[in-house]
mmCIF file of C-alpha atoms and ligand atoms in Angstrom:
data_model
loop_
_atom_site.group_PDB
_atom_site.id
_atom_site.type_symbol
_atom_site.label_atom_id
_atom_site.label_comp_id
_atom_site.label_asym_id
_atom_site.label_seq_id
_atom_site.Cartn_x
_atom_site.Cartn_y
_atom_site.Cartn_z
ATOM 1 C CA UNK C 4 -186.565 -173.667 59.502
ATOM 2 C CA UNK C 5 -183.552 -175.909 59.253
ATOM 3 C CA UNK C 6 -182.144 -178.955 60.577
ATOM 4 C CA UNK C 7 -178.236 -178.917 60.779
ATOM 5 C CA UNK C 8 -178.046 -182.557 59.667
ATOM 6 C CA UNK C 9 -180.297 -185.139 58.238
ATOM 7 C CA UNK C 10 -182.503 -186.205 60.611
ATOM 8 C CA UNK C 11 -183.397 -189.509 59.482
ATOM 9 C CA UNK C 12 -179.569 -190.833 58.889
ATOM 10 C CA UNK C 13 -178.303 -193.227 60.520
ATOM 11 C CA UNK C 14 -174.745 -192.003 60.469
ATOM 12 C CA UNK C 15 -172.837 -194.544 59.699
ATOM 13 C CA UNK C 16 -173.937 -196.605 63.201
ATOM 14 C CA UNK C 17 -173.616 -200.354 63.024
ATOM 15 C CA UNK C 18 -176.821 -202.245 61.768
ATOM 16 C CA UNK C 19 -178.791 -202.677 64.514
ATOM 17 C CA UNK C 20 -179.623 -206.311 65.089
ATOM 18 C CA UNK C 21 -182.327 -206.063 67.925
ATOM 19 C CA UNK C 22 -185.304 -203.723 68.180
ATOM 20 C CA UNK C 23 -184.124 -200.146 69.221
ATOM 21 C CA UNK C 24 -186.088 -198.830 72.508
ATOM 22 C CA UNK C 25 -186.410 -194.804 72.342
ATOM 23 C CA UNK C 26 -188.102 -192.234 74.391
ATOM 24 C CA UNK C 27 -188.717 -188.538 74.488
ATOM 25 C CA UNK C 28 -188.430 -187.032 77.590
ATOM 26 C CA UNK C 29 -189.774 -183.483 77.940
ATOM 27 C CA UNK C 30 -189.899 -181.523 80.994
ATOM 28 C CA UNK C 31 -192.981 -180.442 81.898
ATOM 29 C CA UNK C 32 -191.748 -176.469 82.659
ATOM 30 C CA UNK C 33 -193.607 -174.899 79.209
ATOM 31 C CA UNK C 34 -195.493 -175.497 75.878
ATOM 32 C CA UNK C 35 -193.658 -177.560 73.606
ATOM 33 C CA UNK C 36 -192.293 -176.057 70.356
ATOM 34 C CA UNK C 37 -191.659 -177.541 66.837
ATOM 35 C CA UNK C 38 -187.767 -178.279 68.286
ATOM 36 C CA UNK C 39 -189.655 -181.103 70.691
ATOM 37 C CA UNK C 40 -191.933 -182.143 68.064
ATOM 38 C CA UNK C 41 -188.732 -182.720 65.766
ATOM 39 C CA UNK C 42 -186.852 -184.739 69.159
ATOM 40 C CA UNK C 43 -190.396 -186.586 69.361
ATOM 41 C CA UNK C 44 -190.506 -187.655 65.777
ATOM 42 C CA UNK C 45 -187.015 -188.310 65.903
ATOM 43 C CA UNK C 46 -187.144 -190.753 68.660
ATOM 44 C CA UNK C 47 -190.340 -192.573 67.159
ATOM 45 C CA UNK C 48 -188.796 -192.726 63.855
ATOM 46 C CA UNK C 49 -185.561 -194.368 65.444
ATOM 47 C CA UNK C 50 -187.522 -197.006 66.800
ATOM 48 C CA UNK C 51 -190.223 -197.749 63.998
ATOM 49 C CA UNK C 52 -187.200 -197.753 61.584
ATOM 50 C CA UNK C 53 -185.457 -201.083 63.657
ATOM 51 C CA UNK C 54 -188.616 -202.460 64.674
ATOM 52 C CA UNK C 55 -188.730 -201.381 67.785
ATOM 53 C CA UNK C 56 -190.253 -199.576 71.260
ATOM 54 C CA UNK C 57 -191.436 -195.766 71.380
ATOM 55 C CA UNK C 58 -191.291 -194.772 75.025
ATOM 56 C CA UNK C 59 -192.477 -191.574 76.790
ATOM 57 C CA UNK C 60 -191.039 -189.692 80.387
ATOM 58 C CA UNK C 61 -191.565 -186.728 81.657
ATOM 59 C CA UNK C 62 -188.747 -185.039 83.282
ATOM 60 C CA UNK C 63 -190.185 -183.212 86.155
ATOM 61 C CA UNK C 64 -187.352 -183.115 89.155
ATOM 62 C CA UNK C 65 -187.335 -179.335 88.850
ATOM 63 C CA UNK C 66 -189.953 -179.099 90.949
ATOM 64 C CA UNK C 67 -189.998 -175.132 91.109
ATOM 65 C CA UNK C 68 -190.536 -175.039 87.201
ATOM 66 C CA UNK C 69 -192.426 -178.097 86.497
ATOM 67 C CA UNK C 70 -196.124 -177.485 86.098
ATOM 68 C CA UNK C 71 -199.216 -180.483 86.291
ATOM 69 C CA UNK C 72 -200.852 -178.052 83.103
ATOM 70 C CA UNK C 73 -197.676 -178.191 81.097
ATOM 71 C CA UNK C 74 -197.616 -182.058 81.450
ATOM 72 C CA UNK C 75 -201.161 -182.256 80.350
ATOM 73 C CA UNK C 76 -200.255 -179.574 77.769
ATOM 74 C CA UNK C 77 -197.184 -182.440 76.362
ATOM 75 C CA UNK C 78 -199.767 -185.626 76.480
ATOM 76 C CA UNK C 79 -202.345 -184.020 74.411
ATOM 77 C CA UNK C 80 -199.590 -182.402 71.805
ATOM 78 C CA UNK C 81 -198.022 -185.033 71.388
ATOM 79 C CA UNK C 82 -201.089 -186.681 70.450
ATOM 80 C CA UNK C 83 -202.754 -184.170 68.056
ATOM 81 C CA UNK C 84 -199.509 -184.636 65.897
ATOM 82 C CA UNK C 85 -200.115 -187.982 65.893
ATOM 83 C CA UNK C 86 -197.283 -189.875 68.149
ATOM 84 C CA UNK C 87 -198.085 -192.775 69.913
ATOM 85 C CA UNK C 88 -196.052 -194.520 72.229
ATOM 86 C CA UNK C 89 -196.250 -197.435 74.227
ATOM 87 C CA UNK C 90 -197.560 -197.146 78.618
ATOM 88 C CA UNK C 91 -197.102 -196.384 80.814
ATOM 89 C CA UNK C 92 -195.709 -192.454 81.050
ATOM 90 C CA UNK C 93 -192.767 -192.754 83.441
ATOM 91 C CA UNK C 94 -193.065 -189.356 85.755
ATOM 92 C CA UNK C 95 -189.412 -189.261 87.015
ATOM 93 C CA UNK C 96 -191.090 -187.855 90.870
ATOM 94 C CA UNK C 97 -192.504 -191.255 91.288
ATOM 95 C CA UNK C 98 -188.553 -192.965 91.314
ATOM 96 C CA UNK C 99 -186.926 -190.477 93.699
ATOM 97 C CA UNK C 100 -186.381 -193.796 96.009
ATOM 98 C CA UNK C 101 -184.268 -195.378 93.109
ATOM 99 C CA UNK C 102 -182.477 -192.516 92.799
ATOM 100 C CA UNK C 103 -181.954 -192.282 96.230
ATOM 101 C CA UNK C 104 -180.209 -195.722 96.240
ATOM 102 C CA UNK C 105 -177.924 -195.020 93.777
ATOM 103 C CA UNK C 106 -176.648 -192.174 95.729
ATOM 104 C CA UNK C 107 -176.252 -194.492 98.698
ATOM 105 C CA UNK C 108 -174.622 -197.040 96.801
ATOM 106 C CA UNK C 109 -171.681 -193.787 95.549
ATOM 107 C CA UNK C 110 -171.326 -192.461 99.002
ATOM 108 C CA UNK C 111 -170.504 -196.121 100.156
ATOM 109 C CA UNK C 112 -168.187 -196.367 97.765
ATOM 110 C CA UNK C 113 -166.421 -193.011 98.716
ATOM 111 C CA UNK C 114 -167.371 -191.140 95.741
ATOM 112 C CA UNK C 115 -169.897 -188.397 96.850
ATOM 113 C CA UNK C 116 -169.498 -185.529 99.617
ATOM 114 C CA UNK C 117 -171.552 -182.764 100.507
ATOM 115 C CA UNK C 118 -171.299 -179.342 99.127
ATOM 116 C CA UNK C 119 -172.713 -176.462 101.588
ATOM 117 C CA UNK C 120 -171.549 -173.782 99.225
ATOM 118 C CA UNK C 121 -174.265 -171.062 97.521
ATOM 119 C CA UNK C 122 -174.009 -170.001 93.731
ATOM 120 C CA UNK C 123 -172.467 -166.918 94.794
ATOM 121 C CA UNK C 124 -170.019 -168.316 97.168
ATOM 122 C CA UNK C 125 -168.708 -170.529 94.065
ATOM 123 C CA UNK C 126 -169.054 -167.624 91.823
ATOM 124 C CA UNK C 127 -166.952 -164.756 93.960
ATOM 125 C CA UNK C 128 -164.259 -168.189 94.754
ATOM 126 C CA UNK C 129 -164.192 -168.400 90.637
ATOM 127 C CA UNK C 130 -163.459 -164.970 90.441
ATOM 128 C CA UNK C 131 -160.771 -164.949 92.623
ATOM 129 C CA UNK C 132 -159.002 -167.579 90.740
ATOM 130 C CA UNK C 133 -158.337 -166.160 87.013
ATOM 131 C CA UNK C 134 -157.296 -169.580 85.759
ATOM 132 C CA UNK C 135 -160.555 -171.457 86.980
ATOM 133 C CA UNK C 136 -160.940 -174.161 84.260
ATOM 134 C CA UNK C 137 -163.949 -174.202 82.257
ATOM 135 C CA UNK C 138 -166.148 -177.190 81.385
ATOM 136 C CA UNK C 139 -168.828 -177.390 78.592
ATOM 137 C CA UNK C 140 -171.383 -175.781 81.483
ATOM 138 C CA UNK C 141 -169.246 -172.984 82.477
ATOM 139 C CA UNK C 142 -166.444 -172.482 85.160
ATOM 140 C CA UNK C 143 -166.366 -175.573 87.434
ATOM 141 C CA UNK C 144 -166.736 -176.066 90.791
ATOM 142 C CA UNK C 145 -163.429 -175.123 92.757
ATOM 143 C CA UNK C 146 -163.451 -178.165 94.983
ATOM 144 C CA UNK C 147 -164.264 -176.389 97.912
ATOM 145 C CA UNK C 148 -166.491 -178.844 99.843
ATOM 146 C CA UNK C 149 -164.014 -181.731 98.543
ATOM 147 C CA UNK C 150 -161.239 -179.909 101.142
ATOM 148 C CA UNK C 151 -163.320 -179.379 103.759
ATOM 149 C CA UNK C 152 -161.879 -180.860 106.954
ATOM 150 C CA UNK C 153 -164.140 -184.120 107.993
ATOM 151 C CA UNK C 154 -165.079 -182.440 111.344
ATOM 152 C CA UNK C 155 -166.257 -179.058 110.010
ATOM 153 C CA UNK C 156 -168.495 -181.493 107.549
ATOM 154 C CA UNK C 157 -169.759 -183.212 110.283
ATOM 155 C CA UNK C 158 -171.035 -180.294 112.402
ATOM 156 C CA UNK C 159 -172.092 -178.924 109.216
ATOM 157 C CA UNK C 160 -174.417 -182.126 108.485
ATOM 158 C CA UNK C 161 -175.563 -182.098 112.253
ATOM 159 C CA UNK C 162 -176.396 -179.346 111.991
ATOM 160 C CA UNK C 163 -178.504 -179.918 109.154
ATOM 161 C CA UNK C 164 -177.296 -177.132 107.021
ATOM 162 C CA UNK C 165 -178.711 -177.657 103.334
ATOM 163 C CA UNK C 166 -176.501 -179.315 100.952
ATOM 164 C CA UNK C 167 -176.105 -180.829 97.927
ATOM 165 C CA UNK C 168 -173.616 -184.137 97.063
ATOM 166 C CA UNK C 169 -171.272 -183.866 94.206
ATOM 167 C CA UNK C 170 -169.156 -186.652 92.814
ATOM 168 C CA UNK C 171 -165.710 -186.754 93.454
ATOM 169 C CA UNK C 172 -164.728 -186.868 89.691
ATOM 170 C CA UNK C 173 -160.919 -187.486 90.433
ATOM 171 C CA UNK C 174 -162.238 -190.413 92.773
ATOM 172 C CA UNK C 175 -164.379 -191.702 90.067
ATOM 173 C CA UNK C 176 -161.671 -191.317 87.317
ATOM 174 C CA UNK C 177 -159.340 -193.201 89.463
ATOM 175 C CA UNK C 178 -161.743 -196.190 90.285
ATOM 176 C CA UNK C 179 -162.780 -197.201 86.807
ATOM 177 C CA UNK C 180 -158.894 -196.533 85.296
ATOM 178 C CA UNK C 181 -159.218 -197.348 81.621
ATOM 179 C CA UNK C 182 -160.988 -195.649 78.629
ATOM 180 C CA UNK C 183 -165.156 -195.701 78.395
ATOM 181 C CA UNK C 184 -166.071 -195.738 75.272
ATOM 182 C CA UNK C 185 -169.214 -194.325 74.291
ATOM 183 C CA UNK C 186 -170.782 -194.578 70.603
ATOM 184 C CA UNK C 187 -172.955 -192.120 68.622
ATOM 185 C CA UNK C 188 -175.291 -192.913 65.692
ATOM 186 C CA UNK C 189 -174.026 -189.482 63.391
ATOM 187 C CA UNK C 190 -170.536 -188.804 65.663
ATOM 188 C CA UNK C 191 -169.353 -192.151 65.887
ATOM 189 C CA UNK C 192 -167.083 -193.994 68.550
ATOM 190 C CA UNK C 193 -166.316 -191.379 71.457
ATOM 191 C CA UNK C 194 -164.278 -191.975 74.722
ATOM 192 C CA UNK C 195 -165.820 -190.519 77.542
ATOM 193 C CA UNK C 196 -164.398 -187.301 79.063
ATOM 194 C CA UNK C 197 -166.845 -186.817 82.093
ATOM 195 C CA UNK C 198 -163.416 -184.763 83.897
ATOM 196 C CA UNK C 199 -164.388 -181.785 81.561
ATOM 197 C CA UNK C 200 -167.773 -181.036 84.130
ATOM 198 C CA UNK C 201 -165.428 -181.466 87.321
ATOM 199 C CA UNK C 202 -167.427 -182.597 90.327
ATOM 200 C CA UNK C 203 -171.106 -182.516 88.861
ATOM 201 C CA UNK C 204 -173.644 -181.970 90.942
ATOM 202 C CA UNK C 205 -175.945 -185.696 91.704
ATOM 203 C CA UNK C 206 -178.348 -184.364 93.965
ATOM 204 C CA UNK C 207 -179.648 -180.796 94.405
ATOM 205 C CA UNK C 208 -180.225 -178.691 97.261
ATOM 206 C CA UNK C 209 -183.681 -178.611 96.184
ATOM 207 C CA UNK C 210 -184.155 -181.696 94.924
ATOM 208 C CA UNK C 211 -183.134 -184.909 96.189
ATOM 209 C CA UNK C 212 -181.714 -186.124 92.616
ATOM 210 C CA UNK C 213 -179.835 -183.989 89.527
ATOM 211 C CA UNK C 214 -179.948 -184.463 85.847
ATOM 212 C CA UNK C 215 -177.265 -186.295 85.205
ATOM 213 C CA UNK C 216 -178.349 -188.521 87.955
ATOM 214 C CA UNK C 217 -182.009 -188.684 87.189
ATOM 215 C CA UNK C 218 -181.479 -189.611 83.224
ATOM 216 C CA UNK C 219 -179.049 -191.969 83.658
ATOM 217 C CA UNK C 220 -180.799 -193.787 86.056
ATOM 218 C CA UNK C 221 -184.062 -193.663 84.121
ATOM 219 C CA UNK C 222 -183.105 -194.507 80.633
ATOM 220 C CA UNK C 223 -181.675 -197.849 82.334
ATOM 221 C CA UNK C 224 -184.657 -198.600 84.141
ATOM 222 C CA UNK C 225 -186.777 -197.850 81.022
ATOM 223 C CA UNK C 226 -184.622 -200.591 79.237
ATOM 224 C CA UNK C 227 -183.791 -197.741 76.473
ATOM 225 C CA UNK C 228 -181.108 -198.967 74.165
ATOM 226 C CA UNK C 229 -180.798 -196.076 72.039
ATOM 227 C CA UNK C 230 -181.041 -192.808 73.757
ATOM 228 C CA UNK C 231 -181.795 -190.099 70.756
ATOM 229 C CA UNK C 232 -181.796 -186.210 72.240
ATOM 230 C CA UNK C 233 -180.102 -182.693 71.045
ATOM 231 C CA UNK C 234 -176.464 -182.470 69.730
ATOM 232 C CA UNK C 235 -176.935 -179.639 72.877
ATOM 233 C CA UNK C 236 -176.940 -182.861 75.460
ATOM 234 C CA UNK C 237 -174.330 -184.461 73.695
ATOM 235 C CA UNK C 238 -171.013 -183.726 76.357
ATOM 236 C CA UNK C 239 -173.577 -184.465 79.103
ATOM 237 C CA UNK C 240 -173.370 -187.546 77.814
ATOM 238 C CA UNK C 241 -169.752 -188.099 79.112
ATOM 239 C CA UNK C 242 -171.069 -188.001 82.602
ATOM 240 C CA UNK C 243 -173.956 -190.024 81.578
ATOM 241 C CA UNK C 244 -171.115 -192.671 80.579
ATOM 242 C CA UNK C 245 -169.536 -192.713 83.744
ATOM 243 C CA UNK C 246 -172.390 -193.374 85.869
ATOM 244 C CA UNK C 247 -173.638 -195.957 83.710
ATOM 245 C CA UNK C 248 -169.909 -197.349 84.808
ATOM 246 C CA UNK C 249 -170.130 -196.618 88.506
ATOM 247 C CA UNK C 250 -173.677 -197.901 88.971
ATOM 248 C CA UNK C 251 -172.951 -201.246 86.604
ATOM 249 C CA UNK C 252 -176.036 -200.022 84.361
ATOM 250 C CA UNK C 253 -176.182 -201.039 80.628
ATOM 251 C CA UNK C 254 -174.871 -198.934 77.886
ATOM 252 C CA UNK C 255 -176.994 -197.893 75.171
ATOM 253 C CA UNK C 256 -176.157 -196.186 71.989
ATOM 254 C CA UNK C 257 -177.026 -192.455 71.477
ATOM 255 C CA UNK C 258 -177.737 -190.540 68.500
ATOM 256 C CA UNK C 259 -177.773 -186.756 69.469
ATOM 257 C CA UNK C 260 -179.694 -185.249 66.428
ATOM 258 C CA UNK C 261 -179.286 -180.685 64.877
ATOM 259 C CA UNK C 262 -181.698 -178.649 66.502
ATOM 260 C CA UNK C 263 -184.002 -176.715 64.587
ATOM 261 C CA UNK C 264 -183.220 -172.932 64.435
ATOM 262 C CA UNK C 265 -185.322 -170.038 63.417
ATOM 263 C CA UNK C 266 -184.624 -168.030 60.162
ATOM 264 C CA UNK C 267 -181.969 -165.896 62.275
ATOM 265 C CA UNK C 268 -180.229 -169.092 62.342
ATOM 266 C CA UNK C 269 -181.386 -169.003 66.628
ATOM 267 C CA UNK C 270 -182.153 -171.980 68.157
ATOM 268 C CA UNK C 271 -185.732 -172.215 69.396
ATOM 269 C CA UNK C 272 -186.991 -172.022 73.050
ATOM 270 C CA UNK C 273 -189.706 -172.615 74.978
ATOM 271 C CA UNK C 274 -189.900 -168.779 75.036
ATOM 272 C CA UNK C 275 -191.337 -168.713 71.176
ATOM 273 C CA UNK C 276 -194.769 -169.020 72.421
ATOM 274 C CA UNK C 277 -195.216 -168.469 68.752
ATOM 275 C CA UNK C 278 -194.036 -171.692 67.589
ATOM 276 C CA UNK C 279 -195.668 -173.795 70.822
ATOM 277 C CA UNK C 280 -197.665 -176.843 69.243
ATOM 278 C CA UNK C 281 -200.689 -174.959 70.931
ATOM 279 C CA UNK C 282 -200.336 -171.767 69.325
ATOM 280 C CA UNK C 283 -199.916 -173.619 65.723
ATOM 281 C CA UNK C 284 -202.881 -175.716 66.786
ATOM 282 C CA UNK C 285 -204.903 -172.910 67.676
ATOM 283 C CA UNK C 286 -204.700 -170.964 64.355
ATOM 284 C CA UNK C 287 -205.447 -174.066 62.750
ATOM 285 C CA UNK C 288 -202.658 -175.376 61.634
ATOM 286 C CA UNK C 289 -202.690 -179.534 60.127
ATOM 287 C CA UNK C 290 -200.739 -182.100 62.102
ATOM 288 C CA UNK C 291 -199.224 -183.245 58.867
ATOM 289 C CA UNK C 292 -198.167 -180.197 57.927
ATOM 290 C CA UNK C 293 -196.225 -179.476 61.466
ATOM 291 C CA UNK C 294 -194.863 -182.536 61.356
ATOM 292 C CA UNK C 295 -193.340 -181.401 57.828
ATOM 293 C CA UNK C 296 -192.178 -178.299 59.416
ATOM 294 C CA UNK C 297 -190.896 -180.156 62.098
ATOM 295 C CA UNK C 298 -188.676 -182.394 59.438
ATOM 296 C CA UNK C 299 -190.997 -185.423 58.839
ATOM 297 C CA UNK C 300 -192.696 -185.190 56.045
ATOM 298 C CA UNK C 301 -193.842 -188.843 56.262
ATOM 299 C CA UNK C 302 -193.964 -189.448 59.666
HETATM 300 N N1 LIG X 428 -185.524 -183.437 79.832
HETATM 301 C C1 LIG X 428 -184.519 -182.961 78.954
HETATM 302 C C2 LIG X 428 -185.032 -181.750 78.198
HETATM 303 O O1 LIG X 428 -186.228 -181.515 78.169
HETATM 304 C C3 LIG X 428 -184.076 -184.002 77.953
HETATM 305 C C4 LIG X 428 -183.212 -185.000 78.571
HETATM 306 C C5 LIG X 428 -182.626 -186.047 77.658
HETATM 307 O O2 LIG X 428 -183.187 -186.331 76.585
HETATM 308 O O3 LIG X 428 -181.642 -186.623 78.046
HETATM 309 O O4 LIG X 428 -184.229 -181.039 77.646
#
C-alpha cells in the first residue's frame, strides 16, 4: 500500500491562525475501503492538528445507488477505527430545499437553462463533431440545449418533458470577469479554470441537485474552512470555485491528499470487497493496525 505524498504535510499552506473545520463525506452507495479510512483520518488529523472541528456528511443525492445499510455500514466503521466527530451527521436528502434555492437564485440571474437531451443524444452529437473539446470528465456537452430557440423550450417545459439545468459557463465566466483564485494545502495558489467542464450539469434529471451543486452548497452551510478530499476531486474543485463566486458563499482552503493504490500500483474501489473495513473487521483485524495500513500510525 502506498500513499503518493505525505499525508500528514502541510504543504507549504500558510499557518493557519483559526481552528480548521473538516469533514468526510462518503456516499452511502458501498462498504468503505482503507482509501476512505485514509480520507477519514486525513480530515480528522487536519483538524486536531489546528485545533479544530471534525465534521461528518453523507453524500446520498444518488438516490438509485445510495443504500440506508451502507450508511449504517459508514457510522459503525468509522467508529470501530476509532473516529469521532462532532453531531449532528448532515444527510445531504434532508437540504434538497437549499439546494433548490440556489438554483432559483442562478436561473434569476440568467445563468441556468434546461437540457432535454439523453446520454446518447450527446454522445452520437460528440461523435459527429471530431474536434469536440475534452474536459477533465470527458467530451463536454455540445451546447445543444443552450441554442435551443426560447419557444421550442417553452413547449418543451409545458410539456413537462424531463430535464436537467446546466450552467451557462460562458454566462458565468462573463459575469464574475477577473481571476478566482483558489488555494491548496500541497498544490499551492491555483486560479480557477471551471471553463475546462463546459456547462456542468447543477441539477439532474433524476435528482433535483448535482455534485458540484450539492458539495458546494454543503461545505458552506457546514461552516467547513478547509475542505480535505482526493487529488481525484481536485479540477472539480474549479467549478466548486465558481459557485462559491456566483452564490456569494465563503471560500475555504482545500488540501486534496494521494490516494492509496494497491500493490499493482491501482487505485482502490469500492469494488475490493476485500479491503472493505468490514471484511478486515471480520477476519479480525485491530483498528490500530488498519489505521497504520491506512497511513496513520498514530492516529
Ligand atoms: N462524496 C464524495 C465521494 O464519496 C466526496 C465528495 C467530496 O469530498 O467533495 O467521493
Amino acid at each position: 500500500m502506498t500513499v503518493s505524498h505525505d499525508p500528514t504535510s502541510s504543504g507549504g499552506a500558510p499557518a493557519g491562525t483559526r481552528p480548521a473545520v473538516t469533514r468526510f463525506a462518503p456516499s452511502p452507495t458501498g462498504l468503505l475501503h482503507l482509501g476512505h479510512a485514509h480520507a477519514a483520518l486525513f480530515a480528522a488529523a487536519c483538524a486536531s492538528e489546528r485545533g479544530g472541528r471534525f465534521l461528518l456528511r453523507i453524500e446520498d443525492i444518488d438516490t438509485g445507488r445510495c443504500r440506508p445499510a451502507y450508511e449504517t455500514a459508514i457510522l459503525e466503521d468509522l467508529a470501530w477505527l476509532g473516529l469521532r466527530w462532532e453531531g449532528p451527521v448532515r444527510r445531504q436528502t434532508a437540504h434538497l430545499a437549499e439546494h433548490r434555492a440556489a438554483l432559483d437564485r442562478l436561473a434569476a440571474a440568467g445563468l441556468l437553462y434546461p437540457c432535454f437531451c439523453t446520454r446518447k443524444e450527446i454522445q452520437a452529437e460528440i461523435a459527429a463533431s471530431p474536434s469536440a473539446p475534452h474536459g477533465p470528465d470527458g467530451p463536454l456537452y455540445p451546447g445543444t440545449c443552450r441554442a435551443l430557440d426560447p419557444a421550442a423550450r417553452a413547449d418543451r417545459l409545458a410539456a413537462g418533458d424531463p430535464h436537467a439545468l446546466r450552467l451557462d459557463m460562458a454566462a458565468a465566466r462573463a459575469r464574475l470577469g477577473g481571476p478566482l483564485p483558489w488555494y491548496d494545502a500541497a498544490a499551492g495558489w491555483q486560479q480557477a479554470r471551471p471553463e475546462l467542464f463546459g456547462d456542468v450539469v447543477l441539477a439532474r434529471k433524476d435528482v433535483p441537485t448535482s455534485y458540484h451543486l450539492a458539495v458546494t452548497l454543503d461545505d458552506a452551510a457546514q461552516e467547513i474552512t478547509l475542505v480535505t478530499r482526493g487529488e481525484d476531486l481536485f479540477p472539480a474543485t474549479h467549478v466548486h470555485r465558481l459557485l462559491q463566486a456566483l452564490l456569494d458563499l465563503p471560500v475555504p482552503q482545500w488540501h486534496h491528499h494521494g490516494l492509496l493504490t494497491d500493490e499493482t500500483g491501482r487505485r482502490l474501489a469500492k469494488r475490493d470487497d476485500a479491503r472493505s473495513l468490514r471484511s478486515l473487521r471480520a477476519a479480525g483485524a485491530d483498528p490500530a493496525a488498519v489505521r497504520a495500513r491506512a497511513g496513520f500510525p498514530d492516529a
